[in-house]
Coordinates of C-alpha atoms and ligand atoms in Angstrom, one line a residue:
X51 CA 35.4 6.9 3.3
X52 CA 33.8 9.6 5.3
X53 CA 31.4 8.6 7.9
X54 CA 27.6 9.0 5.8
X55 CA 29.0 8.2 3.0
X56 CA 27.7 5.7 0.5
X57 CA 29.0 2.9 -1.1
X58 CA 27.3 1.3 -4.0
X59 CA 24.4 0.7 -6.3
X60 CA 21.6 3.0 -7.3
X61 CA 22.2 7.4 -8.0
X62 CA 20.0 8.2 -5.4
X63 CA 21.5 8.0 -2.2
X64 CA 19.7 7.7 1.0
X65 CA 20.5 9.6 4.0
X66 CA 22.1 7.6 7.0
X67 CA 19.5 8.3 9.2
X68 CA 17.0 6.7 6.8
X69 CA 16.7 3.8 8.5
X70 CA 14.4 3.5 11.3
X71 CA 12.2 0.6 12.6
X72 CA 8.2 1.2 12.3
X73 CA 7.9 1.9 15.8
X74 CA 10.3 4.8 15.4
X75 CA 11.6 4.1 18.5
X76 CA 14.3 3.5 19.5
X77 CA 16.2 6.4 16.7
X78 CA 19.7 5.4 14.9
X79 CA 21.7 6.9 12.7
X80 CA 24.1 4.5 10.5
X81 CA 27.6 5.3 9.9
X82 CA 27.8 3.6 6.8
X83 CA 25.0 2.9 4.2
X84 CA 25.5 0.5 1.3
X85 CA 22.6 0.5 -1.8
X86 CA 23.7 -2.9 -3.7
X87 CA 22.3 -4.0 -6.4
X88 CA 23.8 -6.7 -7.6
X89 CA 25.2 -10.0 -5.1
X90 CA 28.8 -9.3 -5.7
X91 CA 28.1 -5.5 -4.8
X92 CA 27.3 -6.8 -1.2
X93 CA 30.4 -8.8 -0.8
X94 CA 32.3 -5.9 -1.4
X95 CA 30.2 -4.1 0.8
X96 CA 30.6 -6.4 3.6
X97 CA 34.6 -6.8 3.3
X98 CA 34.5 -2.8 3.5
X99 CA 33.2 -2.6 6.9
X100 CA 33.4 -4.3 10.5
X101 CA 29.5 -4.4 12.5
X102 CA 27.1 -4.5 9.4
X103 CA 23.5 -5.3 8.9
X104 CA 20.8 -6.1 6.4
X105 CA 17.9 -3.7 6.2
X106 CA 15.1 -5.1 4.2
X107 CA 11.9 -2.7 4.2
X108 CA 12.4 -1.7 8.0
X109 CA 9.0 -3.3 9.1
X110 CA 10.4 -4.7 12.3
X111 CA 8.8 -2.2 15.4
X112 CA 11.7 -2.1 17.2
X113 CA 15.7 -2.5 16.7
X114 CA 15.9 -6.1 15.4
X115 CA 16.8 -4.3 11.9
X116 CA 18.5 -1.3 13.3
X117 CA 22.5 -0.9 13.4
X118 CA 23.1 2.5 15.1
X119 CA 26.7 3.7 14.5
X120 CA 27.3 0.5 12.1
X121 CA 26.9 -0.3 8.9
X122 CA 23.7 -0.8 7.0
X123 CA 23.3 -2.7 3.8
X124 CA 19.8 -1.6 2.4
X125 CA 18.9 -5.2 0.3
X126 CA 16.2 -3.5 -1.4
X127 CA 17.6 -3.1 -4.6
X128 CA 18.3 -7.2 -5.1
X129 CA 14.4 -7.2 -6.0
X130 CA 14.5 -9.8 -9.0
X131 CA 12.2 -12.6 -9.1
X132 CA 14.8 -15.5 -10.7
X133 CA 12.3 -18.2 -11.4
X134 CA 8.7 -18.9 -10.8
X135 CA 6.8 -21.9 -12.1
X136 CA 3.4 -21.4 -12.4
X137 CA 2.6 -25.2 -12.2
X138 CA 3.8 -26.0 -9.6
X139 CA 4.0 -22.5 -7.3
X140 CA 8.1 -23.4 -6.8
X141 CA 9.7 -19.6 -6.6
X142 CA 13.4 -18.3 -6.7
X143 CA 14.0 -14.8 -5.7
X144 CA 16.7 -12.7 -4.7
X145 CA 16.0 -11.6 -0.9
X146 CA 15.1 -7.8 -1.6
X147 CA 11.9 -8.9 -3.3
X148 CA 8.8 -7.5 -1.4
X149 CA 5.8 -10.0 -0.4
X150 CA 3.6 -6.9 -2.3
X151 CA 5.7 -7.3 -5.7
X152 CA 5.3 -11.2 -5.1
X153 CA 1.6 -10.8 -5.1
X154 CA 1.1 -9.1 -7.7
X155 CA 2.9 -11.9 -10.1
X156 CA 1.7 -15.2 -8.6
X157 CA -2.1 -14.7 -7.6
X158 CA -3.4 -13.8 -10.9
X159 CA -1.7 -16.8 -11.7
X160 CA -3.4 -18.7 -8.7
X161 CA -0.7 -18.6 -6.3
X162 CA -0.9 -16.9 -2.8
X163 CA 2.2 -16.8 -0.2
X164 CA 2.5 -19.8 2.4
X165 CA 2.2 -17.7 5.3
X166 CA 2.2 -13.9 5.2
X167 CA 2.1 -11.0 8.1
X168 CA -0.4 -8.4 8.4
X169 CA 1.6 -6.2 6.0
X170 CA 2.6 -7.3 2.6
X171 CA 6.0 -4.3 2.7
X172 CA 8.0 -6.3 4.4
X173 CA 11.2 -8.6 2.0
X174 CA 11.7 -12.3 1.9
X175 CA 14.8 -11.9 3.3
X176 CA 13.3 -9.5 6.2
X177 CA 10.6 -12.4 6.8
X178 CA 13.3 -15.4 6.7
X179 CA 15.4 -13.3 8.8
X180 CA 12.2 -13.4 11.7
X181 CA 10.7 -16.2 10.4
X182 CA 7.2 -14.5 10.3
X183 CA 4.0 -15.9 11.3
X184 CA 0.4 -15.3 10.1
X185 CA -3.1 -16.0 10.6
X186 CA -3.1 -19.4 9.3
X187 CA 0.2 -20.2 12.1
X188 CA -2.4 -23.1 13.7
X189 CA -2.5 -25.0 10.8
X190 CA 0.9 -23.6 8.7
X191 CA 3.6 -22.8 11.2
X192 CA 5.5 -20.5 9.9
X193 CA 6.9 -18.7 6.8
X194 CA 10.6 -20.6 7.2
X195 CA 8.7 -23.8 6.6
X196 CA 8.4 -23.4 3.3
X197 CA 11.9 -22.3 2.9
X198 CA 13.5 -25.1 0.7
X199 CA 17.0 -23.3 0.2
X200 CA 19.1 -19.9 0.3
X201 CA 22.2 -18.8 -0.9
X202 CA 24.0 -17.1 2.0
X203 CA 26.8 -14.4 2.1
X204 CA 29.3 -15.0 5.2
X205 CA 31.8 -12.1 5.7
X206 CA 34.1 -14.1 4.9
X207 CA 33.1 -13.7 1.4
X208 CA 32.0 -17.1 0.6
X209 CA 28.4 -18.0 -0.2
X210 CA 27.0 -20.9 1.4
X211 CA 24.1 -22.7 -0.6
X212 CA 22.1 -23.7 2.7
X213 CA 19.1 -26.7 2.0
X214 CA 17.4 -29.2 4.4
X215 CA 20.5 -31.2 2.7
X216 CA 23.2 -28.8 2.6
X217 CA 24.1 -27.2 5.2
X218 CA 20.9 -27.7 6.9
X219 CA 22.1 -26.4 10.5
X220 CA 23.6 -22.9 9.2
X221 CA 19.7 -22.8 7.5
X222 CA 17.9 -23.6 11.1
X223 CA 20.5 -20.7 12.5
X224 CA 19.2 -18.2 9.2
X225 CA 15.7 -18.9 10.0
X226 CA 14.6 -16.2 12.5
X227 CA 18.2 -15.6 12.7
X228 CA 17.8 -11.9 13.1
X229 CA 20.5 -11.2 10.0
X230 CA 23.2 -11.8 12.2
X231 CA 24.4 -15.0 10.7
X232 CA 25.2 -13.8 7.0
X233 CA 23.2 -11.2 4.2
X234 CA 20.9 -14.2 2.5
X235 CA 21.0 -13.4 -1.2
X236 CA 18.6 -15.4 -2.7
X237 CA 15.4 -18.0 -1.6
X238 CA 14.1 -20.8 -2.7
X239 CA 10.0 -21.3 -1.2
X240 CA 6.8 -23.2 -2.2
X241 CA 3.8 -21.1 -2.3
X242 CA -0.2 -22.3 -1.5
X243 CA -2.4 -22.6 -4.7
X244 CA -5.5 -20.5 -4.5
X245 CA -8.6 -19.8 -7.3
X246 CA -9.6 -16.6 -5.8
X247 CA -8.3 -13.2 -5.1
X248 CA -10.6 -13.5 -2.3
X249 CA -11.6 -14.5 0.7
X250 CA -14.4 -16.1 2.9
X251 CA -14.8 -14.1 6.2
X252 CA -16.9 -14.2 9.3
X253 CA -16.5 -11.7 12.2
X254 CA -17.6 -12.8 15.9
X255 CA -18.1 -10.7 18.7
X256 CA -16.9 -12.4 21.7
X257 CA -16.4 -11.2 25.4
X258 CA -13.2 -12.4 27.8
X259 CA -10.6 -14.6 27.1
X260 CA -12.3 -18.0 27.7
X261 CA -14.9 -17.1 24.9
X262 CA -12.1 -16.2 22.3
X263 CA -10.8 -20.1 23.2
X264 CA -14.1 -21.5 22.9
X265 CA -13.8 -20.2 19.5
X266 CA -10.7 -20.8 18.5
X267 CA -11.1 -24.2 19.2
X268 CA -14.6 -24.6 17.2
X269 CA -12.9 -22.8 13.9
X270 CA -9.9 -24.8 13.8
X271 CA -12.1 -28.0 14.2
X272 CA -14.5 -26.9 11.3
X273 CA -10.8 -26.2 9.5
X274 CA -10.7 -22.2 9.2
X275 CA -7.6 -22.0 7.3
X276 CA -7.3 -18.3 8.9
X277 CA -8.1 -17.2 12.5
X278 CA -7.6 -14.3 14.5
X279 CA -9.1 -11.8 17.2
X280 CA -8.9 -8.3 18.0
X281 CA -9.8 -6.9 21.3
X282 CA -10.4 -3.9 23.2
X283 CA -8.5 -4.5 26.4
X284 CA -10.0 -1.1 27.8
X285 CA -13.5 -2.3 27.7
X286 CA -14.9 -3.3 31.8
X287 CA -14.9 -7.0 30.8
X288 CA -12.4 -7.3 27.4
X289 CA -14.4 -8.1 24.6
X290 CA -13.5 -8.5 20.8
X291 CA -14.2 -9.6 17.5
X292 CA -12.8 -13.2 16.4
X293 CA -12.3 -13.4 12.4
X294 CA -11.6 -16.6 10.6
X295 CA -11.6 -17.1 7.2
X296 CA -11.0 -19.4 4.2
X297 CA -9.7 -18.8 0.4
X298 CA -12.9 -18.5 -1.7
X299 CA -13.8 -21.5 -4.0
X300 CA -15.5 -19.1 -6.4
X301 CA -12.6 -18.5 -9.5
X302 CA -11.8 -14.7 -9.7
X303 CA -8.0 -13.9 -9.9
X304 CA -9.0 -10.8 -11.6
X305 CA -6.9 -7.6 -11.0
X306 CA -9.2 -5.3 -11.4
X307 CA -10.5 -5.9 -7.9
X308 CA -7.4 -4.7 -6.3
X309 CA -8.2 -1.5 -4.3
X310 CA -5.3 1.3 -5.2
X311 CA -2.9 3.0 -2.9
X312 CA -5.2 4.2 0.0
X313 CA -4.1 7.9 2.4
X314 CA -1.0 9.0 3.3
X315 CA -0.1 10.5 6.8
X316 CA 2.9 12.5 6.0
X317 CA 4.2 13.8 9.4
X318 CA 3.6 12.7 13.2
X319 CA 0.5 13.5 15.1
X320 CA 0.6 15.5 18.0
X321 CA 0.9 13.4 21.4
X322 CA -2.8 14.7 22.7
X323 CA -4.5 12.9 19.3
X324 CA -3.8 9.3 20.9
X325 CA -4.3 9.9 24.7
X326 CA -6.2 7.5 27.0
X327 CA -9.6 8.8 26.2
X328 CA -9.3 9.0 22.2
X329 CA -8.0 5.1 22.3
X330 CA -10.5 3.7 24.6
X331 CA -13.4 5.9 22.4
X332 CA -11.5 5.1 19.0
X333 CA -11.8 0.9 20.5
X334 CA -15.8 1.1 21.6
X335 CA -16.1 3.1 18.2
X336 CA -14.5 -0.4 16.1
X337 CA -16.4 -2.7 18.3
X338 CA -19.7 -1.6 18.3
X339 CA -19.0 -0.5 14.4
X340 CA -18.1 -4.7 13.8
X341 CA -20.9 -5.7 16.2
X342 CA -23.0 -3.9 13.4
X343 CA -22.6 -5.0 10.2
X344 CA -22.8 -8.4 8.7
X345 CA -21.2 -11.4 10.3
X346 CA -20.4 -12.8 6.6
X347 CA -18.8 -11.6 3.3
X348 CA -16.2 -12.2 1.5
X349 CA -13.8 -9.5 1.0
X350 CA -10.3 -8.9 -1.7
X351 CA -7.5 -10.4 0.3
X352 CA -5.5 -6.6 0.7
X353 CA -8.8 -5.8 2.8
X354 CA -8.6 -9.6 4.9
X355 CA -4.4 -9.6 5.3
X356 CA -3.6 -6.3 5.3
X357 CA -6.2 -3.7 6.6
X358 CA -3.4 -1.1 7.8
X359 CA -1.5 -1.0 5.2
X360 CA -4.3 1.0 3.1
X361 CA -3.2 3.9 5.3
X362 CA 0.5 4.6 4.7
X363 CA 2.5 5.3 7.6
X364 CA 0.0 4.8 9.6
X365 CA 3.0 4.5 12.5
X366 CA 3.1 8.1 12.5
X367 CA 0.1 9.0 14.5
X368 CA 1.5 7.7 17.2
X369 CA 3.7 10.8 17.2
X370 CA 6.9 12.3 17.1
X371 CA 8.3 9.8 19.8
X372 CA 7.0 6.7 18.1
X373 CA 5.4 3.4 19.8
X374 CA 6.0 0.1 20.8
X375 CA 4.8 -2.9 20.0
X376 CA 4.7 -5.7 22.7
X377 CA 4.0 -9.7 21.1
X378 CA 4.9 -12.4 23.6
X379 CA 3.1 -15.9 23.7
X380 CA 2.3 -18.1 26.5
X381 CA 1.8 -21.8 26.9
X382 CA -1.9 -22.1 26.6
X383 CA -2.2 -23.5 30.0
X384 CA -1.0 -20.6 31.5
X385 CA -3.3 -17.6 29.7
X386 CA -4.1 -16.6 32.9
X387 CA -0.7 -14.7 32.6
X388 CA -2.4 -12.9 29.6
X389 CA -5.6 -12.2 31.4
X390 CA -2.8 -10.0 34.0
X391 CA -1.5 -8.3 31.5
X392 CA -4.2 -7.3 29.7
X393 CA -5.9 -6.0 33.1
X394 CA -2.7 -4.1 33.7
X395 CA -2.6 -2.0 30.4
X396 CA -6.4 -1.6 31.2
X397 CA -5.3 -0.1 34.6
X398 CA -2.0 2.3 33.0
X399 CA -4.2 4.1 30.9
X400 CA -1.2 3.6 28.3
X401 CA -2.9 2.1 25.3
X402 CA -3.5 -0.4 23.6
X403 CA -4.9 1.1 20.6
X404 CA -4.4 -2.3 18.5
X405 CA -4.6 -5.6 20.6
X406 CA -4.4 -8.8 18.7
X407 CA -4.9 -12.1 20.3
X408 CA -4.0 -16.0 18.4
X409 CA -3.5 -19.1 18.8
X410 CA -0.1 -20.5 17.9
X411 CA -0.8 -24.1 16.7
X412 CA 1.7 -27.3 17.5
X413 CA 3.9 -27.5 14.0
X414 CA 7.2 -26.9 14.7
X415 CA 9.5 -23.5 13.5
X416 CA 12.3 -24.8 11.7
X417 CA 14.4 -21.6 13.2
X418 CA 16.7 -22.2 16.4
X419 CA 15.2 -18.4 17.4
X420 CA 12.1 -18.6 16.0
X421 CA 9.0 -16.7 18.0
X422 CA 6.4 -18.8 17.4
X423 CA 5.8 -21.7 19.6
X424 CA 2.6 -23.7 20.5
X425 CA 0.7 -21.1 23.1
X426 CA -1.4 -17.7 22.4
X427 CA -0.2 -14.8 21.7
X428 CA -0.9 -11.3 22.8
X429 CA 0.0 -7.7 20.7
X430 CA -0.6 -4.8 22.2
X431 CA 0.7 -1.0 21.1
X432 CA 1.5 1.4 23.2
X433 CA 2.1 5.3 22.0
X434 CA 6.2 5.8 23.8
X435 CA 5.6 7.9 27.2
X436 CA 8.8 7.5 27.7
X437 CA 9.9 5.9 31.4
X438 CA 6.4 5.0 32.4
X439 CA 6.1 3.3 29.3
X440 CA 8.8 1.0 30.0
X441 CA 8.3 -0.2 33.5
X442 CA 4.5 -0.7 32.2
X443 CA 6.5 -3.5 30.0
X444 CA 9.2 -4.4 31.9
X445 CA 6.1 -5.5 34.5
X446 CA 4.7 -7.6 31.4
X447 CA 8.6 -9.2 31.1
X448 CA 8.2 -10.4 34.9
X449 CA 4.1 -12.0 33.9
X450 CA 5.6 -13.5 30.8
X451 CA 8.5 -15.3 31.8
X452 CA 7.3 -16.4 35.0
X453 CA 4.6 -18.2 32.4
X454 CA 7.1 -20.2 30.7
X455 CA 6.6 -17.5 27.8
X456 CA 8.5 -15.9 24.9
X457 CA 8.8 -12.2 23.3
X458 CA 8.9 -11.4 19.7
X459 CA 12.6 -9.7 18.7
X460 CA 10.8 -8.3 16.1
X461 CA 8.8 -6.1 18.0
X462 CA 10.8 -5.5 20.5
X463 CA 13.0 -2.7 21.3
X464 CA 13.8 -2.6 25.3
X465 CA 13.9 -6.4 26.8
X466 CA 16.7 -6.7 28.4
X467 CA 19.0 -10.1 28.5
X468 CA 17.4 -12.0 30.9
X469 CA 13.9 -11.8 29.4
X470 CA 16.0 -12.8 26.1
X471 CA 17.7 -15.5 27.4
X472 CA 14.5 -17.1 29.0
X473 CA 12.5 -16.5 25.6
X474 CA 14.8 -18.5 22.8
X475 CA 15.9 -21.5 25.0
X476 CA 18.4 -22.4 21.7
X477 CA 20.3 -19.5 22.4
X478 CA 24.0 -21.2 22.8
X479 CA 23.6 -23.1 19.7
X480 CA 22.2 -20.2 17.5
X481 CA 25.7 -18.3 18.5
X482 CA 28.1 -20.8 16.9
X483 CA 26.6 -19.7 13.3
X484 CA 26.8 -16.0 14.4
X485 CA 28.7 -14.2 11.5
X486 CA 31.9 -12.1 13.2
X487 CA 31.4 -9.0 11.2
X488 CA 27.7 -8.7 11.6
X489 CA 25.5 -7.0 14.3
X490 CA 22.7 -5.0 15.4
X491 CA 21.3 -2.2 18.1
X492 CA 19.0 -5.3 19.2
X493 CA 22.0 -7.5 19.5
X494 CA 24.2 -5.3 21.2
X495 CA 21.6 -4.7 23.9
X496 CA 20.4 -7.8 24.9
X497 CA 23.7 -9.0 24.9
X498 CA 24.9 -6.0 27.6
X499 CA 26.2 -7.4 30.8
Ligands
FAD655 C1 1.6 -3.6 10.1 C2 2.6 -4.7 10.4 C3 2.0 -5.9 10.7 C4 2.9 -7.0 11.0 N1 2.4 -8.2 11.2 C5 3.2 -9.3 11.5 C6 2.6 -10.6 11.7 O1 1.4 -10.8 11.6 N2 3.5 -11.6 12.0 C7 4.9 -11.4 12.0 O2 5.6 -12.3 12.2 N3 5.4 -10.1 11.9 C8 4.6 -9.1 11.6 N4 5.1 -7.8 11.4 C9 6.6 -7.7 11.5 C10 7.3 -7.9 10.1 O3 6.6 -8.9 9.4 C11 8.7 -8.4 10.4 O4 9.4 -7.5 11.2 C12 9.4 -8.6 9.0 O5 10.6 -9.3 9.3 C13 9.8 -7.2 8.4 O6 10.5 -7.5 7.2 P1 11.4 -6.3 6.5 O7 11.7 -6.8 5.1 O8 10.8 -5.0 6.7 O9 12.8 -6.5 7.4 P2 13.5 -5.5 8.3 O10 12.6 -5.0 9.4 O11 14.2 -4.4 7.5 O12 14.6 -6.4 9.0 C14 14.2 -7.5 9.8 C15 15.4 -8.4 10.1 O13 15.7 -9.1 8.9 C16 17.1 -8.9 8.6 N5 17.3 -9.0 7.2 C17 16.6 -8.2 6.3 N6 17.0 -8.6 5.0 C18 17.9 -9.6 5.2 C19 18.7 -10.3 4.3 N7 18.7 -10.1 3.0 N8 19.6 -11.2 4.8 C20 19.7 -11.4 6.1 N9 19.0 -10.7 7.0 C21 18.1 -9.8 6.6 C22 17.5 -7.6 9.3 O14 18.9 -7.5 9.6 C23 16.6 -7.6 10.5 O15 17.3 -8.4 11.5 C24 4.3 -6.8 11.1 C25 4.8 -5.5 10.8 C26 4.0 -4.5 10.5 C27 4.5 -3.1 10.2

């Protein structure tokens, strides 16, 4: 087979340098691409090549679902929903299936996901695969929590059914297991009942760190099934708005309310539209903008979960060289770490356009490299400058691990080893499950000696 070409599944085919992460950085180009659509299709697939790797709807920022020079196997066309009971919210799907196609089957039936990320294009097996985390993390954990069972594809050719029961070590090893242990097929998960599309939502401005604690800990004693906080870490003193929310009580699963496709940005921006001065102006602009308006209302959960995604790639004003996204978490005792690192990126003049800040909460990930872990956790974007950009995180690395911290994979694309190594503790027992024939730009580099 030449080099490009493609093996399987649907007419169209897709060009090998297709798939990129949402940061854009760092750029691959597969060697292979595989479209299945049916299970059997990807055990061919897999027996055809050496190094491959799921792709699910590229949502990671950096190279977690990247495989430059190997083998891709785009799961977006196993995207059938095999059962769902509406009683009692039990779902089986194949692993293509996107959190946005989910949605729009179970919560007119008054079913909502068990934990979801701030963008509903991203596949169960994508979110399995880095065990996602959401708002409600303090009081849900994570999305692999609710994972009851998948069916999973070793290169071997064999599928393993993998449940709390079967298997059960193999699924602890799946779950945040970057796709290198197997291509899960299918999921079995337990979704959250709900009686409204909507959602109860206040909005708190809050200045430094200590105040977005104080709150914290008030909302998740009067039970806020949803907080979180963004901040402008450019601001003299950082300041922020805290949002927390609940489900509404009030019955309306009607789809009418759902807001259509929102703007497209169909090429990069120049560099000069997101320089120092535009993102600390664009950050005063949201703040005082929030400070404004109401502090209640309740708003269509699209608008509550996923605010960016009514922009479509959005990632593209951050130019033709992309960004990078930088989530690590901190024992809770230790957020002076965070207060350095915010301070720092204050000082760069690098970003952050979009800071988040959260509280992780104490239940325990089920995956042996999950991310989330009881702490807070900082995001922060920064448009790709190229060298100075990476020392300004490499710096971070040093803060962070010297904390007793952890970084995300899936927003990561330049930590090196060490910063790996320190971050998933579990590390030697995750590799006995690794699949042979599988592998990834993210796994080749932090495992460079
Ligand atoms: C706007 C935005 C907001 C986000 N917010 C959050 C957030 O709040 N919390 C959070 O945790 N994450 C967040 N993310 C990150 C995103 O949720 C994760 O990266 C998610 O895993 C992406 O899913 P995907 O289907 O796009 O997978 P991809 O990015 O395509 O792949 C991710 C990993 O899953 C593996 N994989 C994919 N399919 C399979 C399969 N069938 N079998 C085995 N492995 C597979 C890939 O090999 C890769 O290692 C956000 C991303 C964006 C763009």
């Amino acid at each position: 087979m030449n080099a490009g070409a493609i093996s399987f599944g649907r007419q169209v085919l897709p060009r090998v340098d297709t798939y990129q992460s949402w940061g854009r950085y760092p750029r691959a180009r597969a060697a292979w691409v595989s479209t299945p659509a049916w299970p059997d299709e990807v055990a061919c697939a897999l027996q055809r090549h050496e190094l491959s790797l799921a792709y699910g709807l590229g949502r990671s920022y950096g190279d977690v679902c990247l495989n430059d020079r190997g083998h891709v196997v785009d799961m977006s066309g196993l995207d059938r929903i095999i059962r769902f009971d509406a009683e009692t919210g039990w779902v089986h799907c194949e692993s293509g299936v996107s959190f946005a196609d989910l949605l729009d089957v179970i919560v007119p039936q008054g079913w909502f996901l068990p934990v979801t990320p701030g963008t509903k294009f991203v596949s169960v097996g994508g979110a399995i695969a880095n065990d996602v985390h959401g708002k409600n993390h303090h009081c849900a954990g994570t999305f692999g929590c609710y994972v009851k069972a998948i069916e999973l594809l070793r290169s071997d050719g064999k599928v393993r059914w993998c449940s709390r029961e079967q298997n059960p070590e193999l699924l602890s090893a799946t779950i945040g297991g970057l796709g290198l242990t197997g291509i899960i097929l299918s999921a079995e998960f337990q979704l959250r009942r709900i009686s409204s599309a909507f959602i109860d939502v206040e909005s708190i401005p809050f200045r430094g760190l200590p105040e977005f604690l104080a709150l914290t800990a008030e909302s998740e004693e009067a039970g806020f099934e949803y907080t979180v906080a963004w901040a402008d870490c450019l601001a003299r003193t950082p300041r922020g708005i805290f949002y927390r929310g609940n489900h509404s009580g009030e019955k309306d699963l009607d789809k009418k309310s759902f807001p259509g496709p929102g703007p497209k940005i169909r090429f990069p921006l120049p560099a000069f539209v997101l320089n120092p001065w535009t993102i600390k102006g664009l950050n005063a602009a949201y703040y005082w903008m929030k400070t404004l308006r109401p502090r209640k209302a309740t708003v269509h959960y699209n608008s509550f979960f996923y605010p960016l995604d009514s922009v479509r790639q959005w990632n593209l004003i951050y130019g033709k060289h992309g960004f990078l996204q930088y989530q690590c978490v901190v024992p809770e005792e230790n957020i002076e770490a965070l207060e350095r690192i915010l301070r720092r990126t204050g000082e760069s003049h690098q970003g952050s356009f979009l800071t988040v800040i959260k509280r992780f909460g104490q239940k325990r990930s089920p995956g042996l490299l999950s991310f989330p872990r009881p702490g807070i956790t900082l995001t922060l974007d920064f448009p790709f400058r190229g060298e100075k950009t990476l020392q300004l995180l490499e710096t971070f690395d040093r803060i962070m691990v010297d904390s007793g911290g952890a970084l995300y994979a899936a927003k990561d694309a330049r930590m090196g080893p060490g910063a790996f190594e320190a971050s998933y503790p579990a590390l030697d027992r995750f590799c006995r499950y690794l699949d042979p024939k599988l592998s990834s730009s993210f796994w080749r580099r932090v495992n460079a000696s």
